[in-house]
Coordinates of C-alpha atoms in Angstrom, one line a residue:
Chain T
M1 CA 79.0 68.2 93.9
S2 CA 79.1 70.1 97.1
I3 CA 81.0 72.6 99.0
E4 CA 83.1 71.9 102.1
A5 CA 84.5 74.8 104.1
Q6 CA 86.5 74.8 107.3
Y7 CA 87.9 78.0 108.7
S8 CA 89.4 79.1 111.9
I9 CA 89.9 82.8 111.9
T10 CA 91.0 85.0 114.9
R11 CA 90.4 88.7 114.8
G12 CA 91.2 90.5 118.1
D13 CA 89.0 88.6 120.6
F14 CA 86.6 87.3 117.9
L15 CA 87.0 83.7 116.9
L16 CA 85.3 82.4 113.8
D17 CA 85.5 78.6 113.8
V18 CA 83.3 76.9 111.3
D19 CA 83.2 73.6 109.6
F20 CA 80.3 73.1 107.3
S21 CA 79.2 71.7 104.0
M22 CA 76.4 72.8 101.8
P23 CA 74.6 71.6 98.6
S24 CA 75.9 73.1 95.5
R25 CA 72.5 73.8 94.1
G26 CA 69.9 76.4 94.9
V27 CA 70.4 79.3 97.2
T28 CA 72.2 78.7 100.5
A29 CA 71.8 81.5 103.0
L30 CA 74.5 82.3 105.5
F31 CA 72.4 83.8 108.1
G32 CA 73.2 85.4 111.4
P33 CA 73.2 88.7 113.4
S34 CA 75.7 91.4 112.6
G35 CA 79.1 90.5 113.9
S36 CA 78.5 86.8 113.6
G37 CA 81.2 86.4 111.0
K38 CA 79.1 86.0 107.9
S39 CA 81.0 88.4 105.7
T40 CA 84.4 87.4 107.0
L41 CA 83.5 83.8 106.0
L42 CA 82.3 84.8 102.6
R43 CA 85.4 86.9 101.9
A44 CA 87.6 83.9 103.0
I45 CA 85.7 81.6 100.6
A46 CA 86.1 84.1 97.8
G47 CA 89.8 84.2 98.4
L48 CA 89.7 88.0 99.1
D49 CA 91.4 87.5 102.5
F50 CA 94.0 85.0 103.3
H51 CA 93.5 83.1 106.6
P52 CA 96.1 80.4 107.1
Q53 CA 93.7 78.1 109.0
G54 CA 91.4 77.3 106.2
F55 CA 90.2 74.6 103.9
L56 CA 87.8 75.0 101.0
K57 CA 86.8 72.4 98.5
V58 CA 84.2 73.0 95.8
A59 CA 83.0 70.2 93.5
G60 CA 86.0 68.1 94.3
E61 CA 88.5 70.9 93.7
T62 CA 90.5 72.2 96.5
W63 CA 90.9 76.0 96.6
Q64 CA 92.6 76.3 99.9
G65 CA 94.3 73.6 101.9
D66 CA 97.1 71.0 101.4
G67 CA 99.5 73.9 101.2
R68 CA 97.6 75.6 98.5
F69 CA 95.9 79.0 98.4
A70 CA 94.3 80.2 95.2
P71 CA 93.8 84.0 95.1
A72 CA 90.4 85.4 94.3
H73 CA 91.1 85.9 90.6
Q74 CA 91.8 82.2 90.1
R75 CA 88.7 80.9 91.8
P76 CA 85.6 80.1 89.7
F77 CA 83.3 82.3 91.8
A78 CA 81.7 85.6 91.3
Y79 CA 81.0 88.1 94.1
V80 CA 78.3 90.7 94.6
F81 CA 79.2 93.2 97.3
Q82 CA 76.8 95.1 99.5
E83 CA 77.6 98.3 97.6
A84 CA 77.4 97.8 93.9
S85 CA 81.0 99.0 93.5
L86 CA 80.8 99.6 89.8
F87 CA 83.9 100.8 88.0
A88 CA 83.3 104.5 87.8
H89 CA 85.5 105.0 84.8
L90 CA 83.5 102.5 82.7
N91 CA 80.0 102.6 81.3
V92 CA 77.5 99.8 82.1
R93 CA 78.4 97.7 79.1
S94 CA 82.2 98.0 79.8
N95 CA 81.6 97.1 83.4
L96 CA 79.8 93.9 82.2
E97 CA 82.5 93.1 79.7
Y98 CA 85.3 93.5 82.2
G99 CA 84.9 90.1 83.7
F100 CA 83.5 88.5 80.6
K101 CA 86.7 89.3 78.5
R102 CA 88.8 87.7 81.2
V103 CA 87.1 84.3 81.1
P104 CA 88.5 81.9 78.5
P105 CA 85.9 81.6 75.6
Q106 CA 85.3 77.8 76.2
Q107 CA 84.3 78.5 79.8
R108 CA 81.7 81.2 79.0
H109 CA 78.2 80.0 79.5
I110 CA 76.5 83.3 80.0
S111 CA 76.9 86.1 77.4
V112 CA 76.9 89.7 78.1
E113 CA 73.6 90.0 76.2
R114 CA 72.0 87.3 78.3
A115 CA 73.0 89.0 81.5
I116 CA 71.6 92.3 80.2
Q117 CA 68.4 90.6 79.4
L118 CA 68.2 88.7 82.7
L119 CA 68.6 91.8 84.8
G120 CA 66.6 94.1 82.5
L121 CA 69.5 96.4 81.7
E122 CA 68.7 97.0 78.0
N123 CA 68.2 100.8 78.4
L124 CA 71.1 101.3 80.7
V125 CA 74.1 99.8 78.8
A126 CA 75.5 103.2 77.6
R127 CA 75.1 104.9 80.9
K128 CA 77.8 105.8 83.4
P129 CA 77.4 104.3 86.9
E130 CA 77.0 107.8 88.5
T131 CA 73.8 108.3 86.5
L132 CA 72.1 105.1 87.8
S133 CA 69.9 104.7 90.8
G134 CA 70.9 102.5 93.7
G135 CA 68.7 99.6 92.5
E136 CA 70.0 99.9 89.0
R137 CA 73.6 99.9 90.1
Q138 CA 73.1 96.7 92.1
R139 CA 71.4 95.1 89.1
V140 CA 74.4 96.0 87.0
A141 CA 76.7 94.6 89.7
I142 CA 74.7 91.3 89.7
A143 CA 74.8 91.1 85.9
R144 CA 78.6 91.9 85.9
A145 CA 79.1 89.0 88.3
L146 CA 77.1 86.6 86.1
C147 CA 79.2 87.6 83.1
V148 CA 82.2 85.6 84.4
S149 CA 80.0 82.5 84.1
P150 CA 80.7 81.5 87.8
Q151 CA 80.5 78.0 89.1
F152 CA 79.2 79.7 92.3
L153 CA 77.8 83.1 93.0
L154 CA 78.7 84.7 96.3
M155 CA 76.5 87.5 97.5
D156 CA 77.2 89.6 100.6
E157 CA 74.0 91.3 101.7
P158 CA 73.3 92.6 98.2
L159 CA 70.1 94.3 99.2
A160 CA 71.2 95.7 102.6
A161 CA 72.3 99.1 101.3
L162 CA 69.1 99.7 99.3
D163 CA 65.9 101.3 100.2
E164 CA 62.6 99.4 100.2
A165 CA 61.6 100.3 96.7
S166 CA 64.9 99.2 95.3
K167 CA 64.8 96.0 97.2
R168 CA 61.3 95.3 95.7
E169 CA 62.8 96.1 92.3
I170 CA 65.6 93.6 92.6
L171 CA 64.1 90.7 94.4
P172 CA 62.1 89.4 91.4
Y173 CA 65.4 89.3 89.4
L174 CA 67.1 87.4 92.1
E175 CA 64.3 84.9 92.2
S176 CA 64.3 84.4 88.4
L177 CA 68.1 83.8 88.4
H178 CA 67.5 80.9 90.6
D179 CA 65.3 79.3 88.0
S180 CA 66.9 80.4 84.8
L181 CA 70.6 79.8 85.4
G182 CA 70.8 77.1 88.0
I183 CA 74.0 78.7 89.4
P184 CA 74.3 77.8 93.0
V185 CA 74.3 80.9 95.3
L186 CA 75.8 81.5 98.7
Y187 CA 73.8 84.4 100.1
V188 CA 74.8 86.3 103.2
S189 CA 71.9 88.0 105.0
H190 CA 70.6 89.1 108.3
T191 CA 67.1 89.6 107.1
L192 CA 64.7 86.8 107.6
Q193 CA 62.4 88.2 105.0
E194 CA 65.0 87.7 102.3
I195 CA 65.9 84.2 103.5
A196 CA 62.2 83.2 103.5
R197 CA 61.9 84.4 100.0
L198 CA 65.1 83.3 98.3
A199 CA 66.9 80.6 100.2
D200 CA 66.6 76.9 100.0
Y201 CA 69.2 75.9 102.5
L202 CA 70.2 77.8 105.6
V203 CA 73.5 77.9 107.5
L204 CA 72.8 79.6 110.8
L205 CA 75.8 81.5 112.2
E206 CA 76.2 82.9 115.7
A207 CA 79.2 84.5 117.3
G208 CA 81.6 82.8 114.9
K209 CA 80.0 79.3 115.1
V210 CA 77.7 77.3 112.9
V211 CA 74.7 76.8 115.2
A212 CA 72.7 74.7 112.7
A213 CA 72.3 74.0 109.0
G214 CA 69.5 72.5 107.0
P215 CA 66.7 73.1 104.5
V216 CA 64.9 76.5 105.0
P217 CA 61.3 75.2 105.8
Q218 CA 62.8 73.0 108.6
M219 CA 65.2 75.6 109.9
L220 CA 62.6 78.3 110.2
T221 CA 60.4 76.1 112.3
R222 CA 62.9 74.4 114.6
L223 CA 61.9 75.3 118.1
D224 CA 65.4 74.9 119.4
L225 CA 66.6 77.8 117.2
P226 CA 66.0 81.5 117.6
L227 CA 64.4 81.8 114.1
A228 CA 61.2 80.2 115.3
H229 CA 60.9 82.6 118.2
S230 CA 61.2 86.0 116.6
S231 CA 58.1 88.1 116.7
D232 CA 57.4 87.5 113.0
A233 CA 58.3 83.8 113.1
G234 CA 56.5 81.7 110.5
A235 CA 56.7 78.8 108.1
I236 CA 57.2 78.7 104.4
F237 CA 55.6 76.4 101.9
A238 CA 56.5 75.5 98.3
T239 CA 53.3 75.5 96.4
Q240 CA 52.1 75.3 92.8
V241 CA 49.3 77.2 91.2
A242 CA 46.5 74.6 90.6
G243 CA 43.6 76.7 89.5
F244 CA 41.4 79.7 90.0
D245 CA 38.1 80.5 91.5
Q246 CA 36.6 82.8 88.9
V247 CA 33.5 83.6 90.9
F248 CA 35.3 84.7 94.1
H249 CA 38.5 85.8 92.5
L250 CA 40.8 83.4 94.3
T251 CA 43.9 81.5 93.4
H252 CA 44.3 77.8 94.5
L253 CA 47.8 76.8 95.6
D254 CA 48.5 73.2 96.1
F255 CA 51.0 71.8 98.6
S256 CA 51.6 68.4 100.1
G257 CA 49.1 69.1 103.0
G258 CA 46.3 70.4 100.9
R259 CA 45.3 73.5 99.1
F260 CA 45.5 77.2 99.9
A261 CA 43.0 79.7 98.6
V262 CA 44.5 83.2 98.3
P263 CA 42.9 86.4 97.1
G264 CA 43.7 87.6 93.6
M265 CA 44.4 85.9 90.3
A266 CA 47.7 87.4 89.1
L267 CA 49.7 84.2 88.9
K268 CA 50.0 81.7 86.1
L269 CA 48.7 78.2 86.2
G270 CA 51.4 75.7 87.1
Q271 CA 53.7 78.5 88.5
Q272 CA 55.8 77.6 91.5
V273 CA 55.1 80.0 94.4
R274 CA 56.5 80.2 97.9
V275 CA 54.1 81.3 100.6
R276 CA 54.7 82.3 104.1
I277 CA 52.4 81.8 107.1
A278 CA 53.2 83.7 110.2
A279 CA 52.8 81.8 113.5
R280 CA 50.5 84.5 114.8
D281 CA 48.1 83.9 112.0
V282 CA 47.5 80.2 112.8
S283 CA 45.0 79.1 115.3
L284 CA 44.2 75.6 116.4
T285 CA 40.9 73.8 116.9
L286 CA 40.0 70.2 117.8
E287 CA 37.3 69.9 115.2
H288 CA 36.9 71.2 111.7
Q289 CA 34.9 74.3 112.1
G290 CA 32.4 74.7 109.3
S291 CA 31.1 78.1 110.2
T292 CA 34.1 80.4 110.0
S293 CA 35.4 83.1 107.7
I294 CA 38.7 81.3 107.5
Q295 CA 39.2 79.6 104.2
N296 CA 42.4 77.7 104.8
I297 CA 41.9 74.9 107.3
F298 CA 44.1 71.8 107.4
P299 CA 44.4 68.7 109.5
A300 CA 47.6 68.8 111.3
V301 CA 49.6 66.8 113.8
V302 CA 51.3 68.5 116.8
E303 CA 55.0 67.7 116.8
E304 CA 56.5 69.9 119.5
L305 CA 55.8 72.8 121.8
A306 CA 58.0 75.4 123.3
L307 CA 57.4 78.2 125.8
E308 CA 57.5 81.7 124.2
N309 CA 57.0 83.7 127.4
D310 CA 54.8 83.5 130.5
A311 CA 51.6 83.7 128.4
Q312 CA 52.3 82.1 125.1
V313 CA 53.6 78.9 123.6
M314 CA 54.9 78.1 120.1
V315 CA 53.6 74.9 118.5
R316 CA 55.1 73.1 115.6
L317 CA 52.7 71.0 113.6
Q318 CA 53.1 68.8 110.5
V319 CA 50.8 69.6 107.6
G320 CA 51.3 67.1 104.8
D321 CA 55.1 66.8 104.8
A322 CA 55.7 70.5 105.7
P323 CA 56.1 72.1 109.1
L324 CA 53.8 74.8 110.3
L325 CA 54.1 77.1 113.3
S326 CA 51.3 78.4 115.5
R327 CA 51.7 80.8 118.4
I328 CA 48.9 80.3 120.9
T329 CA 48.3 81.2 124.6
K330 CA 49.3 78.9 127.3
K331 CA 45.7 78.9 128.4
S332 CA 44.5 77.6 125.1
A333 CA 47.2 75.0 125.0
A334 CA 46.1 73.7 128.3
E335 CA 42.3 73.9 127.5
L336 CA 42.8 72.1 124.2
D337 CA 45.3 69.7 125.8
V338 CA 47.9 70.4 123.0
Q339 CA 50.7 67.8 123.1
P340 CA 52.9 66.0 120.6
G341 CA 51.1 63.5 118.5
K342 CA 47.7 65.1 118.8
Q343 CA 45.5 65.4 115.7
M344 CA 44.2 69.0 115.3
F345 CA 43.0 71.4 112.7
A346 CA 45.1 74.5 111.8
Q347 CA 43.2 77.5 110.8
V348 CA 45.3 79.8 108.7
K349 CA 44.1 83.4 108.7
S350 CA 46.5 84.8 106.2
V351 CA 48.8 83.4 103.5
V352 CA 51.5 85.7 102.2
L353 CA 52.7 85.2 98.7
L354 CA 56.5 85.6 98.5
A355 CA 56.5 86.8 94.9
Chain C
M1 CA 115.5 139.7 69.5
M2 CA 114.3 139.9 73.1
F3 CA 116.0 136.7 74.3
H4 CA 119.7 136.2 74.7
S5 CA 120.6 133.0 72.8
A6 CA 122.1 131.8 76.1
D7 CA 118.7 132.4 77.7
L8 CA 117.0 130.3 75.1
I9 CA 119.4 127.5 75.8
A10 CA 118.7 127.9 79.5
L11 CA 115.0 127.7 78.9
A12 CA 115.3 124.6 76.7
L13 CA 117.5 123.0 79.3
T14 CA 115.0 123.8 82.0
F15 CA 112.2 122.2 80.2
K16 CA 114.4 119.2 79.3
L17 CA 115.3 118.8 83.0
A18 CA 111.7 119.1 84.1
S19 CA 110.5 116.6 81.5
I20 CA 113.1 114.0 82.3
T21 CA 112.6 114.5 86.0
T22 CA 108.9 114.2 85.8
F23 CA 109.1 111.1 83.7
I24 CA 111.5 109.4 86.1
L25 CA 109.5 110.5 89.1
L26 CA 106.3 109.0 87.7
L27 CA 108.2 105.8 87.0
I28 CA 109.6 105.6 90.5
G29 CA 106.8 107.4 92.4
T30 CA 103.9 105.3 91.1
P31 CA 105.0 102.0 92.7
L32 CA 106.3 103.8 95.8
A33 CA 103.0 105.7 96.2
W34 CA 101.0 102.5 95.6
W35 CA 103.1 100.7 98.2
L36 CA 102.7 103.5 100.7
A37 CA 98.9 103.6 100.1
N38 CA 98.5 99.9 100.6
T39 CA 101.1 98.5 102.9
P40 CA 100.0 97.5 106.4
W41 CA 103.7 97.8 107.4
R42 CA 103.8 99.7 110.7
F43 CA 107.0 101.5 110.0
K44 CA 105.9 103.0 106.7
F45 CA 105.8 106.4 108.4
L46 CA 109.6 106.4 108.2
I47 CA 109.5 106.1 104.5
E48 CA 106.8 108.8 104.3
A49 CA 109.0 111.1 106.4
V50 CA 112.0 110.5 104.1
V51 CA 110.0 111.2 101.0
A52 CA 108.6 114.4 102.6
M53 CA 111.9 115.8 103.8
P54 CA 112.6 118.0 100.8
L55 CA 109.4 119.9 101.8
M56 CA 111.0 121.0 105.0
L57 CA 114.8 121.2 104.3
P58 CA 116.3 124.3 102.7
P59 CA 117.2 123.2 99.2
T60 CA 120.8 124.1 100.0
V61 CA 121.0 121.4 102.6
L62 CA 119.9 118.8 100.2
G63 CA 122.2 120.3 97.5
F64 CA 125.1 120.3 99.9
Y65 CA 124.8 116.6 100.7
L66 CA 124.2 115.7 97.1
L67 CA 127.3 117.7 96.1
I68 CA 129.4 115.7 98.6
A69 CA 127.9 112.4 97.6
L70 CA 128.0 112.9 93.8
G71 CA 131.4 114.6 93.8
N72 CA 134.9 113.2 93.0
H73 CA 135.4 112.1 96.6
G74 CA 131.8 111.2 97.4
P75 CA 130.6 107.6 97.5
I76 CA 128.4 107.8 94.5
G77 CA 130.9 109.9 92.6
Q78 CA 133.6 107.3 93.3
L79 CA 131.4 104.4 92.4
V80 CA 130.6 106.0 89.1
E81 CA 134.3 106.8 88.5
W82 CA 135.2 103.2 89.4
L83 CA 132.6 102.0 86.8
G84 CA 134.4 104.2 84.3
G85 CA 132.1 107.2 84.3
Q86 CA 132.3 110.8 85.2
P87 CA 131.2 111.8 88.7
P88 CA 127.7 113.4 88.3
A89 CA 128.4 116.6 90.2
F90 CA 128.3 119.6 87.9
T91 CA 126.7 117.6 85.1
F92 CA 123.2 117.4 83.7
T93 CA 122.9 113.9 85.2
G94 CA 123.6 115.3 88.6
L95 CA 120.9 117.9 88.1
V96 CA 118.4 115.1 87.2
I97 CA 119.3 113.1 90.3
G98 CA 119.0 116.2 92.5
S99 CA 115.7 117.2 91.0
V100 CA 114.2 113.7 91.3
I101 CA 115.0 113.7 95.0
Y102 CA 113.9 117.3 95.5
S103 CA 110.6 117.0 93.7
M104 CA 109.8 113.5 95.0
P105 CA 107.1 114.5 97.5
F106 CA 105.2 116.6 95.0
V107 CA 104.7 113.5 92.9
V108 CA 104.4 110.8 95.5
Q109 CA 102.0 112.5 97.8
P110 CA 99.2 113.2 95.3
L111 CA 99.6 109.7 93.9
Q112 CA 99.4 108.2 97.3
S113 CA 96.3 110.1 98.2
A114 CA 94.7 109.3 94.8
F115 CA 95.4 105.6 95.4
R116 CA 94.0 105.8 98.9
T117 CA 90.9 107.5 97.5
V118 CA 90.4 104.7 95.0
G119 CA 90.4 102.3 97.9
R120 CA 90.6 98.6 98.0
R121 CA 87.1 97.8 96.9
P122 CA 87.3 98.4 93.2
L123 CA 90.4 96.2 93.1
E124 CA 88.7 93.5 95.1
V125 CA 85.8 93.6 92.6
A126 CA 88.3 93.3 89.7
A127 CA 89.9 90.3 91.5
T128 CA 86.6 88.6 91.6
L129 CA 86.2 89.4 87.9
R130 CA 89.3 87.4 87.2
A131 CA 91.8 90.2 86.9
S132 CA 95.3 89.4 88.1
P133 CA 97.1 92.0 90.3
W134 CA 99.0 93.7 87.4
D135 CA 95.8 93.6 85.3
R136 CA 93.7 95.3 88.0
F137 CA 96.4 97.8 88.7
F138 CA 96.5 99.1 85.1
T139 CA 92.8 98.7 84.2
V140 CA 91.3 99.8 87.5
A141 CA 93.7 101.6 89.9
V142 CA 95.5 103.8 87.3
P143 CA 92.4 105.0 85.5
L144 CA 90.5 105.7 88.7
A145 CA 93.5 107.6 90.0
G146 CA 93.8 109.6 86.7
P147 CA 93.3 113.1 88.2
G148 CA 96.0 112.2 90.8
F149 CA 98.5 111.3 88.0
L150 CA 97.8 114.6 86.3
T151 CA 98.3 116.6 89.6
A152 CA 101.5 114.6 90.4
A153 CA 103.0 115.2 86.9
V154 CA 102.2 118.9 86.9
L155 CA 103.4 119.5 90.5
G156 CA 106.6 117.5 89.8
F157 CA 107.2 119.4 86.5
A158 CA 106.4 122.8 87.9
H159 CA 108.4 122.3 91.0
T160 CA 111.5 121.2 89.0
I161 CA 111.2 124.3 86.9
G162 CA 111.1 126.5 89.9
E163 CA 114.0 125.0 91.8
F164 CA 117.1 127.0 92.4
G165 CA 119.0 126.0 95.6
V166 CA 119.7 122.4 94.7
V167 CA 120.8 123.3 91.2
L168 CA 123.0 126.1 92.4
M169 CA 124.8 123.7 94.8
I170 CA 125.3 120.6 92.6
G171 CA 125.0 122.1 89.1
G172 CA 126.9 125.2 89.1
N173 CA 126.6 127.4 86.0
I174 CA 127.7 125.6 82.9
P175 CA 125.7 126.8 79.8
G176 CA 123.8 124.1 78.0
E177 CA 124.7 121.6 80.7
T178 CA 123.6 122.9 84.1
K179 CA 122.6 126.5 83.6
V180 CA 118.8 126.5 84.0
V181 CA 116.5 129.5 83.8
S182 CA 116.4 130.2 87.5
I183 CA 120.3 130.4 87.5
A184 CA 120.3 132.5 84.4
I185 CA 117.9 135.0 85.9
Y186 CA 120.1 135.2 89.0
D187 CA 123.1 135.8 86.8
H188 CA 121.4 138.6 85.0
V189 CA 120.4 140.3 88.3
E190 CA 123.9 139.8 89.6
G191 CA 125.3 141.5 86.5
M192 CA 122.7 144.3 86.8
D193 CA 121.1 143.2 83.5
Y194 CA 117.6 143.9 84.6
H195 CA 116.3 143.9 81.1
H196 CA 117.1 140.3 80.4
A197 CA 116.1 139.3 83.9
H198 CA 112.7 140.8 83.2
V199 CA 112.3 139.1 79.9
L200 CA 113.2 135.7 81.2
S201 CA 111.2 136.1 84.4
A202 CA 108.1 137.2 82.5
A203 CA 108.5 134.4 80.0
L204 CA 108.6 131.9 82.9
M205 CA 105.6 133.5 84.6
L206 CA 103.6 133.4 81.4
L207 CA 104.5 129.8 80.7
S208 CA 103.8 128.6 84.2
F209 CA 100.4 130.3 84.2
V210 CA 99.4 128.8 80.8
L211 CA 100.6 125.4 81.9
L212 CA 98.8 125.4 85.2
A213 CA 95.6 127.0 83.9
G214 CA 95.5 124.3 81.2
V215 CA 96.0 121.6 83.7
Y216 CA 93.4 122.8 86.1
F217 CA 91.0 123.1 83.3
L218 CA 91.7 119.6 82.2
N219 CA 91.5 118.3 85.8
R220 CA 88.1 119.8 86.2
R221 CA 86.9 118.1 83.1
L222 CA 88.4 114.8 84.2
R223 CA 86.7 115.1 87.6
M224 CA 83.4 115.9 86.0
V225 CA 83.6 112.7 84.0
Q226 CA 84.8 110.8 87.0
L227 CA 82.1 111.7 89.5

């Protein structure tokens, strides 16, 4: 099961010309700067706009192509817009039921009650949209989309219109959807932070073209892409809670290259957690330094270097089977003789839990 | 008895005319307004201009052309005659046709602006929630445009009651068939019967006020629920 999309869309002097496929599991992020054509592409996939030069195949079924164009209401997707766009004349429950009622009973996998529970809407069902906060509205919009039991969930920057507090309110729900429903998501965003937290697979779009596509940990650390060169560039790791240090109040997170110790003990044993390590928080040494305040030190192999500016270089290393970025000065790189294949130690000053 | 029996007949005829006209206008005006609000067609301004023409033209001009078209020698009149009917000039049907055209902008414009206010987004949302075009029109566009429908119906109704020129030209003065209140009042004044002109005028004033006040009250409540 996978998704194949080809579109050639001209709008004025903007040309969107893409041909990509993506896994139909997990969260795929369509990432790029504003004006790169992300939303145009998502709307085309949803069937909201008709573009004659298009082809879309999902799980073996063709929705556009071969002389066929299925309009939006016939496609097995659900769509979450940037603005919640709730129906103002209906209360929350009726908003949720709107799509649910229109899906044939044998195709319903998600009940209205389940959607209410997943998005924590129990106390809001009788309310009218105008009485809800921005974050609450978007939660209702997401639940409403789930109520059509979609084969695929399309999300067009669902957090972009929200303030920081509302974003923090919604992100955990989005993360849990991932685990609890297993509905593949195509997520449009221009915020690296959201991608790092939510996405598994990344399609990088620039000026109407797909620049690169691949799993998020690799994409974020590819030195030939702009993502690894932004000021807050960093790597992400999938880890699992392995235990706790009761004395010093630390949590141990295991990954393929070793074990992170992070402050606090709020997580549950066995829980899957994503962590992010900024390139600026990683320093390199030739020997394992015993006398340092840094807890997280891992053997690492240098894979590639790229110039950042006149003074700094970005180094990609392999730790276990995961890539790690380190931004160091050119001077240090020269003094330590950093070059591909070299065995070093990466000192990680700070590990950010993405949960 | 304050009212002439002929005046009561005129009142009833007026309300019958206004009701039928409003009903027909909502029937025709809704799809027209919907189309105008949504079409990307670059020449739609031509249609908008035609719809708005009664706002500018003296009713007598409209009435005059209608009289010619609907009469014995007019194209529509002849067509109807050829089909075995009676030419619509000087009949109630003729009045309805005239009123529908004359009151058209008062129904189409509020509906068009209401549909434009609703915007495309709620309909797109409905489409992604599996609603077919008809389904989303009736379950999303119409309810969201609710206050617009109320305004359209009231303006269409009120404007038809108030019309005079078109009726005078194509309806004439046949009691129970084409003699509406505005004509009846004119008749009374012509005949120096100020008493009955007063009674009828006052009755119309009062009815209009009650109707409009009721509608604006309702409209306010509707909006309060909407927003």
